[in-house]
mmCIF file of C-alpha atoms in Angstrom:
data_model
loop_
_atom_site.group_PDB
_atom_site.id
_atom_site.type_symbol
_atom_site.label_atom_id
_atom_site.label_comp_id
_atom_site.label_asym_id
_atom_site.label_seq_id
_atom_site.Cartn_x
_atom_site.Cartn_y
_atom_site.Cartn_z
ATOM 1 C CA MET A 5 4.166 -32.799 12.876
ATOM 2 C CA SER A 6 3.503 -29.365 11.330
ATOM 3 C CA PRO A 7 1.006 -26.963 12.958
ATOM 4 C CA SER A 8 -1.412 -27.619 10.098
ATOM 5 C CA GLN A 9 -1.428 -31.347 10.895
ATOM 6 C CA HIS A 10 -2.595 -31.157 14.512
ATOM 7 C CA SER A 11 -5.134 -33.911 15.113
ATOM 8 C CA SER A 12 -7.058 -32.245 17.939
ATOM 9 C CA PRO A 13 -10.768 -31.462 17.388
ATOM 10 C CA GLN A 14 -11.510 -28.285 15.438
ATOM 11 C CA PRO A 15 -14.549 -26.490 16.884
ATOM 12 C CA ASP A 16 -16.521 -23.848 15.064
ATOM 13 C CA PRO A 17 -14.285 -20.777 15.578
ATOM 14 C CA ILE A 18 -17.265 -18.458 15.865
ATOM 15 C CA ALA A 19 -19.197 -20.630 18.319
ATOM 16 C CA GLY A 20 -17.490 -19.317 21.423
ATOM 17 C CA PRO A 21 -14.315 -19.232 23.495
ATOM 18 C CA PRO A 22 -12.274 -22.286 24.423
ATOM 19 C CA ALA A 23 -13.816 -24.148 27.339
ATOM 20 C CA ASP A 24 -10.956 -23.329 29.687
ATOM 21 C CA GLY A 25 -10.859 -19.628 28.925
ATOM 22 C CA ASP A 26 -12.691 -16.633 30.293
ATOM 23 C CA ASP A 27 -11.331 -14.179 27.751
ATOM 24 C CA ALA A 28 -13.554 -11.584 26.090
ATOM 25 C CA ALA A 29 -14.907 -12.395 22.645
ATOM 26 C CA PRO A 30 -12.735 -10.988 19.854
ATOM 27 C CA ALA A 31 -13.989 -8.471 17.340
ATOM 28 C CA ALA A 32 -15.176 -9.508 13.874
ATOM 29 C CA LEU A 33 -14.129 -7.633 10.741
ATOM 30 C CA THR A 34 -17.295 -8.918 9.087
ATOM 31 C CA ALA A 35 -19.321 -6.876 11.601
ATOM 32 C CA ARG A 36 -17.609 -3.660 10.560
ATOM 33 C CA ALA A 37 -18.758 -1.433 7.704
ATOM 34 C CA PRO A 38 -17.508 1.996 8.754
ATOM 35 C CA HIS A 39 -18.620 5.245 7.192
ATOM 36 C CA VAL A 40 -15.521 7.299 6.519
ATOM 37 C CA PRO A 41 -16.025 11.042 5.992
ATOM 38 C CA ALA A 42 -14.247 12.533 3.008
ATOM 39 C CA ASP A 43 -12.060 14.713 5.201
ATOM 40 C CA ARG A 44 -10.766 11.640 7.020
ATOM 41 C CA LEU A 45 -9.888 9.912 3.738
ATOM 42 C CA VAL A 46 -7.700 12.867 2.830
ATOM 43 C CA ALA A 47 -6.307 13.354 6.344
ATOM 44 C CA GLU A 48 -5.177 9.715 6.417
ATOM 45 C CA MET A 49 -3.043 10.159 3.297
ATOM 46 C CA VAL A 50 0.182 10.164 5.294
ATOM 47 C CA PRO A 51 3.106 7.697 5.398
ATOM 48 C CA PRO A 52 1.989 4.405 6.995
ATOM 49 C CA PRO A 53 3.014 3.625 10.581
ATOM 50 C CA ARG A 54 6.040 1.580 9.556
ATOM 51 C CA PHE A 55 7.438 4.675 7.803
ATOM 52 C CA GLN A 56 6.433 7.322 10.339
ATOM 53 C CA GLY A 57 10.034 7.472 11.500
ATOM 54 C CA ALA A 58 11.553 7.492 8.015
ATOM 55 C CA ARG A 59 13.945 10.375 7.485
ATOM 56 C CA PHE A 60 16.772 11.043 5.074
ATOM 57 C CA ASP A 61 19.292 10.594 7.874
ATOM 58 C CA THR A 62 17.833 7.161 8.748
ATOM 59 C CA TYR A 63 18.321 5.931 5.176
ATOM 60 C CA ILE A 64 21.689 4.156 5.081
ATOM 61 C CA PRO A 65 23.108 4.329 1.551
ATOM 62 C CA ASP A 66 25.111 1.387 0.299
ATOM 63 C CA PRO A 67 28.690 2.681 -0.151
ATOM 64 C CA LYS A 68 28.957 0.464 -3.230
ATOM 65 C CA GLN A 69 25.992 2.270 -4.806
ATOM 66 C CA PRO A 70 26.774 6.016 -5.027
ATOM 67 C CA SER A 71 23.388 6.683 -6.649
ATOM 68 C CA GLN A 72 21.743 6.028 -3.270
ATOM 69 C CA ALA A 73 23.596 8.848 -1.511
ATOM 70 C CA GLU A 74 22.977 11.067 -4.533
ATOM 71 C CA ALA A 75 19.247 10.340 -4.310
ATOM 72 C CA VAL A 76 19.175 11.502 -0.695
ATOM 73 C CA GLN A 77 20.811 14.802 -1.642
ATOM 74 C CA VAL A 78 18.600 15.405 -4.690
ATOM 75 C CA LEU A 79 15.427 14.679 -2.740
ATOM 76 C CA SER A 80 16.547 16.886 0.160
ATOM 77 C CA ASP A 81 17.050 19.765 -2.279
ATOM 78 C CA PHE A 82 13.702 18.999 -3.915
ATOM 79 C CA ALA A 83 11.931 19.161 -0.549
ATOM 80 C CA GLU A 84 13.443 22.571 0.180
ATOM 81 C CA SER A 85 12.461 23.894 -3.248
ATOM 82 C CA ILE A 86 8.796 22.907 -3.092
ATOM 83 C CA ASP A 87 7.502 25.916 -1.180
ATOM 84 C CA ALA A 88 9.524 28.417 -3.205
ATOM 85 C CA GLY A 89 8.564 26.777 -6.488
ATOM 86 C CA ARG A 90 4.802 26.861 -6.027
ATOM 87 C CA ALA A 91 3.296 29.454 -8.332
ATOM 88 C CA GLY A 92 1.681 32.391 -6.613
ATOM 89 C CA SER A 93 2.801 31.307 -3.122
ATOM 90 C CA GLY A 94 -0.006 28.779 -2.962
ATOM 91 C CA LYS A 95 -2.736 31.082 -4.312
ATOM 92 C CA ARG A 96 -4.552 29.700 -7.299
ATOM 93 C CA ARG A 97 -5.216 31.883 -10.339
ATOM 94 C CA TRP A 98 -8.904 31.151 -10.755
ATOM 95 C CA PHE A 99 -9.496 33.928 -13.306
ATOM 96 C CA ALA A 100 -6.497 33.332 -15.525
ATOM 97 C CA ARG A 101 -7.168 31.827 -18.927
ATOM 98 C CA LYS A 102 -4.461 29.262 -18.346
ATOM 99 C CA PRO A 103 -2.900 28.149 -15.054
ATOM 100 C CA ALA A 104 0.567 29.476 -14.377
ATOM 101 C CA ALA A 105 3.148 27.027 -15.679
ATOM 102 C CA PRO A 106 5.342 25.573 -12.938
ATOM 103 C CA ARG A 107 9.022 26.368 -13.298
ATOM 104 C CA GLY A 108 11.117 23.350 -14.177
ATOM 105 C CA PRO A 109 10.303 19.767 -13.239
ATOM 106 C CA ARG A 110 7.677 19.657 -10.504
ATOM 107 C CA GLY A 111 8.002 15.948 -9.951
ATOM 108 C CA VAL A 112 10.535 13.231 -9.260
ATOM 109 C CA TYR A 113 10.242 9.574 -10.145
ATOM 110 C CA LEU A 114 12.270 7.174 -7.989
ATOM 111 C CA ASP A 115 13.558 4.581 -10.429
ATOM 112 C CA GLY A 116 14.959 1.425 -8.868
ATOM 113 C CA GLY A 117 14.481 -2.233 -8.198
ATOM 114 C CA TYR A 118 12.756 -3.860 -5.251
ATOM 115 C CA GLY A 119 14.483 -3.526 -1.914
ATOM 116 C CA VAL A 120 16.537 -0.359 -2.503
ATOM 117 C CA GLY A 121 14.443 1.785 -0.153
ATOM 118 C CA LYS A 122 12.246 3.771 -2.535
ATOM 119 C CA THR A 123 9.313 3.917 -0.103
ATOM 120 C CA HIS A 124 11.643 4.991 2.718
ATOM 121 C CA LEU A 125 12.948 7.818 0.551
ATOM 122 C CA LEU A 126 9.447 8.809 -0.564
ATOM 123 C CA ALA A 127 8.283 8.981 3.055
ATOM 124 C CA SER A 128 11.417 10.940 3.972
ATOM 125 C CA LEU A 129 10.570 13.473 1.271
ATOM 126 C CA TRP A 130 7.073 13.867 2.725
ATOM 127 C CA HIS A 131 8.467 14.455 6.217
ATOM 128 C CA ALA A 132 11.159 16.857 4.980
ATOM 129 C CA THR A 133 8.865 19.063 2.902
ATOM 130 C CA PRO A 134 8.296 22.342 4.796
ATOM 131 C CA ALA A 135 4.515 22.262 4.937
ATOM 132 C CA PRO A 136 1.912 21.228 7.532
ATOM 133 C CA ALA A 137 0.659 17.651 7.289
ATOM 134 C CA GLU A 138 -2.705 18.771 5.925
ATOM 135 C CA ARG A 139 -0.944 20.326 2.915
ATOM 136 C CA LYS A 140 0.937 17.124 2.002
ATOM 137 C CA ALA A 141 -0.471 13.779 0.848
ATOM 138 C CA PHE A 142 1.107 10.323 0.733
ATOM 139 C CA GLY A 143 -0.607 7.210 -0.575
ATOM 140 C CA THR A 144 -0.373 4.265 -2.887
ATOM 141 C CA PHE A 145 -1.758 4.360 -6.402
ATOM 142 C CA VAL A 146 -4.663 2.183 -5.241
ATOM 143 C CA GLU A 147 -5.458 4.566 -2.380
ATOM 144 C CA LEU A 148 -5.473 7.456 -4.833
ATOM 145 C CA THR A 149 -7.889 5.725 -7.218
ATOM 146 C CA ASN A 150 -10.069 4.793 -4.228
ATOM 147 C CA LEU A 151 -10.093 8.444 -3.179
ATOM 148 C CA VAL A 152 -11.327 9.470 -6.627
ATOM 149 C CA GLY A 153 -13.993 6.768 -6.383
ATOM 150 C CA ALA A 154 -15.140 8.041 -2.993
ATOM 151 C CA LEU A 155 -14.981 11.810 -3.641
ATOM 152 C CA GLY A 156 -15.462 12.068 -7.386
ATOM 153 C CA PHE A 157 -12.878 13.415 -9.814
ATOM 154 C CA GLN A 158 -13.620 17.143 -9.512
ATOM 155 C CA GLN A 159 -13.742 17.100 -5.708
ATOM 156 C CA THR A 160 -10.443 15.214 -5.615
ATOM 157 C CA VAL A 161 -8.887 17.859 -7.861
ATOM 158 C CA ARG A 162 -10.191 20.664 -5.643
ATOM 159 C CA THR A 163 -9.043 18.957 -2.459
ATOM 160 C CA LEU A 164 -5.566 17.842 -3.507
ATOM 161 C CA GLY A 165 -5.075 21.005 -5.550
ATOM 162 C CA GLU A 166 -4.612 22.893 -2.286
ATOM 163 C CA HIS A 167 -1.681 20.674 -1.330
ATOM 164 C CA LYS A 168 1.978 21.409 -1.854
ATOM 165 C CA LEU A 169 3.111 17.812 -2.336
ATOM 166 C CA LEU A 170 1.569 14.522 -3.438
ATOM 167 C CA CYS A 171 3.618 11.332 -3.024
ATOM 168 C CA ILE A 172 2.380 8.236 -4.878
ATOM 169 C CA ASP A 173 3.934 4.931 -3.904
ATOM 170 C CA GLU A 174 3.657 1.945 -6.250
ATOM 171 C CA PHE A 175 2.209 3.774 -9.246
ATOM 172 C CA GLU A 176 0.557 0.892 -11.063
ATOM 173 C CA LEU A 177 0.979 0.502 -14.796
ATOM 174 C CA ASP A 178 -1.077 -2.666 -15.206
ATOM 175 C CA ASP A 179 -4.551 -1.090 -15.526
ATOM 176 C CA PRO A 180 -4.808 1.277 -18.520
ATOM 177 C CA GLY A 181 -8.077 2.817 -17.315
ATOM 178 C CA ASP A 182 -6.754 3.702 -13.878
ATOM 179 C CA THR A 183 -3.473 4.920 -15.362
ATOM 180 C CA VAL A 184 -5.329 7.363 -17.635
ATOM 181 C CA LEU A 185 -7.534 8.483 -14.722
ATOM 182 C CA VAL A 186 -4.605 9.205 -12.418
ATOM 183 C CA SER A 187 -2.515 10.779 -15.189
ATOM 184 C CA THR A 188 -5.387 13.181 -15.922
ATOM 185 C CA LEU A 189 -5.674 13.965 -12.212
ATOM 186 C CA LEU A 190 -1.947 14.635 -11.924
ATOM 187 C CA GLY A 191 -2.119 16.976 -14.912
ATOM 188 C CA LYS A 192 -4.724 19.056 -13.087
ATOM 189 C CA LEU A 193 -2.615 19.059 -9.929
ATOM 190 C CA VAL A 194 0.532 20.104 -11.776
ATOM 191 C CA ASP A 195 -1.430 23.022 -13.240
ATOM 192 C CA ALA A 196 -2.401 23.965 -9.680
ATOM 193 C CA GLY A 197 1.280 23.993 -8.651
ATOM 194 C CA VAL A 198 1.350 20.750 -6.682
ATOM 195 C CA ALA A 199 4.747 19.035 -6.531
ATOM 196 C CA LEU A 200 4.704 15.294 -7.290
ATOM 197 C CA ALA A 201 6.844 12.321 -6.371
ATOM 198 C CA ALA A 202 6.272 8.707 -7.368
ATOM 199 C CA THR A 203 7.587 5.180 -7.487
ATOM 200 C CA SER A 204 6.017 2.543 -9.707
ATOM 201 C CA ASN A 205 5.487 -1.121 -10.325
ATOM 202 C CA THR A 206 6.630 -2.801 -13.514
ATOM 203 C CA LEU A 207 4.379 -3.578 -16.459
ATOM 204 C CA PRO A 208 2.947 -7.095 -16.931
ATOM 205 C CA GLY A 209 5.573 -9.486 -18.253
ATOM 206 C CA LYS A 210 8.440 -7.527 -16.711
ATOM 207 C CA LEU A 211 8.329 -9.069 -13.223
ATOM 208 C CA GLY A 212 11.608 -10.716 -12.293
ATOM 209 C CA GLU A 213 13.638 -9.215 -15.122
ATOM 210 C CA GLY A 214 15.605 -7.012 -12.725
ATOM 211 C CA ARG A 215 15.055 -3.916 -14.837
ATOM 212 C CA PHE A 216 14.146 -0.351 -14.060
ATOM 213 C CA ALA A 217 10.747 1.053 -14.962
ATOM 214 C CA ALA A 218 11.399 4.725 -15.743
ATOM 215 C CA ALA A 219 10.805 4.354 -19.491
ATOM 216 C CA ASP A 220 7.543 2.518 -18.857
ATOM 217 C CA PHE A 221 6.403 5.095 -16.325
ATOM 218 C CA LEU A 222 7.203 8.135 -18.462
ATOM 219 C CA ARG A 223 5.572 6.586 -21.521
ATOM 220 C CA GLU A 224 2.373 5.683 -19.676
ATOM 221 C CA ILE A 225 1.874 9.140 -18.163
ATOM 222 C CA GLN A 226 2.524 10.670 -21.610
ATOM 223 C CA GLY A 227 1.987 14.434 -21.412
ATOM 224 C CA LEU A 228 3.157 14.539 -17.793
ATOM 225 C CA SER A 229 6.598 13.118 -18.501
ATOM 226 C CA ALA A 230 8.162 16.561 -18.896
ATOM 227 C CA HIS A 231 7.217 17.343 -15.308
ATOM 228 C CA PHE A 232 9.119 14.383 -13.855
ATOM 229 C CA ARG A 233 12.826 14.016 -13.261
ATOM 230 C CA PRO A 234 13.772 10.317 -13.161
ATOM 231 C CA LEU A 235 16.043 9.631 -10.210
ATOM 232 C CA ARG A 236 17.782 6.299 -10.573
ATOM 233 C CA ILE A 237 18.575 4.371 -7.399
ATOM 234 C CA ASP A 238 20.858 1.417 -8.000
ATOM 235 C CA GLY A 239 21.030 -1.580 -5.733
ATOM 236 C CA GLU A 240 20.514 -5.301 -5.598
ATOM 237 C CA ASP A 241 17.144 -6.327 -7.020
ATOM 238 C CA TYR A 242 15.501 -9.047 -4.949
ATOM 239 C CA ARG A 243 12.596 -9.754 -7.315
ATOM 240 C CA HIS A 244 14.284 -12.820 -8.767
ATOM 241 C CA ARG A 245 13.697 -14.657 -5.483
ATOM 242 C CA GLY A 246 10.078 -15.358 -6.454
ATOM 243 C CA LEU A 247 7.403 -16.187 -3.918
ATOM 244 C CA PRO A 248 8.443 -16.245 -0.257
ATOM 245 C CA GLU A 249 7.826 -19.456 1.624
ATOM 246 C CA ALA A 250 4.734 -18.950 3.752
ATOM 247 C CA PRO A 251 4.641 -20.445 7.261
ATOM 248 C CA ALA A 252 2.359 -23.449 7.789
ATOM 249 C CA PRO A 253 -1.141 -22.513 8.964
ATOM 250 C CA TYR A 254 -2.411 -23.592 12.377
ATOM 251 C CA ASP A 255 -5.542 -25.573 13.166
ATOM 252 C CA ASP A 256 -8.874 -23.879 13.862
ATOM 253 C CA GLU A 257 -8.666 -24.504 17.596
ATOM 254 C CA THR A 258 -5.289 -22.779 17.908
ATOM 255 C CA VAL A 259 -6.441 -19.792 15.865
ATOM 256 C CA THR A 260 -9.657 -19.441 17.874
ATOM 257 C CA ARG A 261 -7.951 -19.853 21.237
ATOM 258 C CA THR A 262 -5.310 -17.274 20.297
ATOM 259 C CA ALA A 263 -7.963 -14.792 19.164
ATOM 260 C CA TYR A 264 -9.738 -15.006 22.530
ATOM 261 C CA ARG A 265 -6.489 -14.641 24.442
ATOM 262 C CA THR A 266 -5.089 -11.715 22.437
ATOM 263 C CA PRO A 267 -6.340 -8.237 23.398
ATOM 264 C CA GLY A 268 -7.612 -6.360 20.362
ATOM 265 C CA ALA A 269 -7.735 -9.435 18.112
ATOM 266 C CA SER A 270 -10.397 -10.095 15.498
ATOM 267 C CA LEU A 271 -11.708 -13.531 14.505
ATOM 268 C CA ASP A 272 -13.391 -14.275 11.187
ATOM 269 C CA ASP A 273 -14.141 -17.089 8.808
ATOM 270 C CA PHE A 274 -12.110 -16.328 5.677
ATOM 271 C CA PRO A 275 -14.831 -16.978 3.049
ATOM 272 C CA SER A 276 -17.228 -14.771 5.025
ATOM 273 C CA LEU A 277 -14.617 -12.034 5.188
ATOM 274 C CA LEU A 278 -14.113 -12.141 1.412
ATOM 275 C CA GLU A 279 -17.858 -11.799 0.924
ATOM 276 C CA HIS A 280 -17.945 -8.888 3.368
ATOM 277 C CA LEU A 281 -15.168 -7.067 1.503
ATOM 278 C CA SER A 282 -17.403 -6.981 -1.575
ATOM 279 C CA ARG A 283 -19.908 -4.870 0.381
ATOM 280 C CA VAL A 284 -17.403 -2.346 1.791
ATOM 281 C CA HIS A 285 -15.676 0.242 -0.385
ATOM 282 C CA PRO A 286 -11.898 -0.382 -0.422
ATOM 283 C CA SER A 287 -11.322 3.190 0.768
ATOM 284 C CA ARG A 288 -12.863 2.070 4.088
ATOM 285 C CA TYR A 289 -10.679 -0.989 4.653
ATOM 286 C CA GLY A 290 -8.239 1.031 6.746
ATOM 287 C CA ALA A 291 -11.009 2.267 9.044
ATOM 288 C CA MET A 292 -12.333 -1.276 9.249
ATOM 289 C CA CYS A 293 -9.015 -2.244 10.864
ATOM 290 C CA ASP A 294 -9.068 0.565 13.453
ATOM 291 C CA GLY A 295 -8.140 -0.749 16.884
ATOM 292 C CA ILE A 296 -7.364 -4.253 15.617
ATOM 293 C CA GLU A 297 -4.122 -5.612 17.090
ATOM 294 C CA ALA A 298 -4.185 -9.031 15.406
ATOM 295 C CA VAL A 299 -6.294 -10.649 12.673
ATOM 296 C CA CYS A 300 -7.241 -14.303 13.130
ATOM 297 C CA LEU A 301 -8.758 -16.137 10.161
ATOM 298 C CA THR A 302 -10.096 -19.677 9.904
ATOM 299 C CA ASP A 303 -10.611 -21.751 6.762
ATOM 300 C CA VAL A 304 -8.355 -19.746 4.453
ATOM 301 C CA GLN A 305 -9.018 -20.840 0.875
ATOM 302 C CA ALA A 306 -7.855 -19.881 -2.586
ATOM 303 C CA VAL A 307 -9.675 -16.760 -3.732
ATOM 304 C CA PRO A 308 -12.358 -17.592 -6.303
ATOM 305 C CA ASP A 309 -12.042 -14.761 -8.812
ATOM 306 C CA GLN A 310 -10.084 -11.683 -9.836
ATOM 307 C CA SER A 311 -12.382 -9.086 -8.266
ATOM 308 C CA THR A 312 -12.192 -10.836 -4.897
ATOM 309 C CA ALA A 313 -8.431 -11.158 -5.237
ATOM 310 C CA LEU A 314 -7.961 -7.443 -5.898
ATOM 311 C CA ARG A 315 -10.043 -6.531 -2.846
ATOM 312 C CA LEU A 316 -7.925 -8.873 -0.730
ATOM 313 C CA VAL A 317 -4.781 -7.146 -2.030
ATOM 314 C CA VAL A 318 -6.077 -3.831 -0.692
ATOM 315 C CA LEU A 319 -6.849 -5.333 2.713
ATOM 316 C CA ALA A 320 -3.386 -6.917 2.816
ATOM 317 C CA ASP A 321 -1.827 -3.506 2.139
ATOM 318 C CA ARG A 322 -3.814 -1.856 4.936
ATOM 319 C CA LEU A 323 -2.861 -4.593 7.419
ATOM 320 C CA TYR A 324 0.784 -4.425 6.375
ATOM 321 C CA ASP A 325 0.834 -0.638 6.720
ATOM 322 C CA ARG A 326 -0.455 -1.039 10.281
ATOM 323 C CA GLU A 327 1.873 -3.966 11.082
ATOM 324 C CA VAL A 328 -1.079 -6.155 12.175
ATOM 325 C CA PRO A 329 -0.072 -9.838 12.553
ATOM 326 C CA VAL A 330 -2.309 -12.372 10.774
ATOM 327 C CA LEU A 331 -2.884 -15.865 12.186
ATOM 328 C CA THR A 332 -4.652 -18.433 10.012
ATOM 329 C CA SER A 333 -5.898 -21.957 9.533
ATOM 330 C CA GLY A 334 -6.583 -23.562 6.160
ATOM 331 C CA LYS A 335 -4.345 -22.938 3.173
ATOM 332 C CA ALA A 336 -0.996 -21.158 3.347
ATOM 333 C CA PHE A 337 -0.792 -17.660 1.850
ATOM 334 C CA ASP A 338 1.301 -18.845 -1.102
ATOM 335 C CA GLU A 339 -1.752 -20.863 -2.190
ATOM 336 C CA LEU A 340 -4.162 -17.902 -2.253
ATOM 337 C CA PHE A 341 -3.942 -17.110 -5.959
ATOM 338 C CA SER A 342 -4.246 -19.489 -8.898
ATOM 339 C CA GLU A 343 -1.414 -20.056 -11.357
ATOM 340 C CA GLU A 344 -3.486 -18.205 -13.950
ATOM 341 C CA MET A 345 -3.700 -15.152 -11.670
ATOM 342 C CA LEU A 346 0.036 -15.246 -10.971
ATOM 343 C CA ARG A 347 0.724 -15.231 -14.716
ATOM 344 C CA GLY A 348 -1.794 -12.505 -15.514
ATOM 345 C CA GLY A 349 -1.731 -8.740 -15.725
ATOM 346 C CA TYR A 350 -2.220 -8.192 -11.984
ATOM 347 C CA ARG A 351 0.409 -10.638 -10.842
ATOM 348 C CA LYS A 352 2.677 -7.979 -9.343
ATOM 349 C CA LYS A 353 -0.166 -7.066 -6.974
ATOM 350 C CA TYR A 354 -0.624 -10.712 -6.014
ATOM 351 C CA PHE A 355 3.096 -11.271 -5.436
ATOM 352 C CA ARG A 356 3.122 -8.197 -3.195
ATOM 353 C CA ALA A 357 0.087 -9.409 -1.241
ATOM 354 C CA ILE A 358 1.625 -12.844 -0.696
ATOM 355 C CA SER A 359 4.888 -11.294 0.452
ATOM 356 C CA ARG A 360 3.167 -8.940 2.884
ATOM 357 C CA LEU A 361 0.716 -11.480 4.285
ATOM 358 C CA THR A 362 3.568 -13.947 4.726
ATOM 359 C CA ALA A 363 5.510 -11.385 6.756
ATOM 360 C CA LEU A 364 2.446 -10.746 8.926
ATOM 361 C CA ALA A 365 1.902 -14.502 9.353
ATOM 362 C CA ARG A 366 5.441 -14.852 10.630
ATOM 363 C CA ASP A 367 4.805 -12.051 13.110
ATOM 364 C CA ALA A 368 1.688 -13.900 14.321
ATOM 365 C CA GLY A 369 3.766 -16.877 15.450
ATOM 366 C CA ALA A 370 4.712 -14.918 18.560
ATOM 367 C CA LEU A 371 1.033 -14.722 19.541
ATOM 368 C CA VAL A 372 0.747 -18.499 19.603
ATOM 369 C CA ALA A 373 4.000 -18.835 21.535
ATOM 370 C CA ASP A 374 2.814 -16.323 24.141
ATOM 371 C CA GLY A 375 -0.442 -18.231 24.612
ATOM 372 C CA SER A 376 1.336 -21.532 25.168
ATOM 373 C CA ARG A 377 3.384 -20.288 28.123
#
């Protein structure tokens, strides 16, 4: 019998702890709507916890793929050149008619398939760049657009314009409006002397073709293309594998009992959590997860619409960055998104969310095993 087929009674998971337990009540994400100051939003633009230890010397190039070792060397040289290459030694020319033009390419684009270590290399570049953490920024494309939404365009330009390096992971090419917004922002930052580095997702219709995205990326950013040096990283592309097989969900009783027995766990009804996400700005989802060691969700259902789905993608990214296991009852994670969504323009986001939530669900199995001992 699978965990999802347990025939034991399923109490209301929010009603209280199991009868035989004296454990403290878990937290509820739905009770959290944190206010995040602008300076914290910027300060948190650093490599996520799973890449805090990423360094060039911890990246193991495949000896069959010489482009991987070459990428390490090129990025190491790029990191060393950033401080010397910044116009005016970091001082902005406020009274000049035109900003000083940066010398040579001020950006690199890591061009490779899934699973070749682009994020590891991007995080390694951030760590290797000779500048204090407050003068470097690392975030996904979604985090960058959320920052603009929270601060406003001009304030974002002023804030990031004082940085030496901006790393953008998973530059998304599936939303023309956001692509134009971020491209305009990057143009302002290049004028201010900020060095750039990016990876990107593929365009709609390209998922699973095992192709590189440099041409798409350079075309979409248009006037910025001259500032980027494409750096190809060859390696086996795992995208053809399709959706990962998600582990079977547990019953409500198991999820609830585990939440009460796991220090730092949260417990929420999934539909209520989705509704709550609509009332919290996505830039605050990370803060909403502060101090949470495990997320327990009952009654997981297919998401009802695209807006809800995109918010869930952001939450999945924040949980994955923090390596927070996710234990659930209801539907499996590979049933979250409709076939129409998985064929649409945002399907790469949904595939990523399923993959990440599935990994976190597998991690959560250890919580149940610990509680049964």
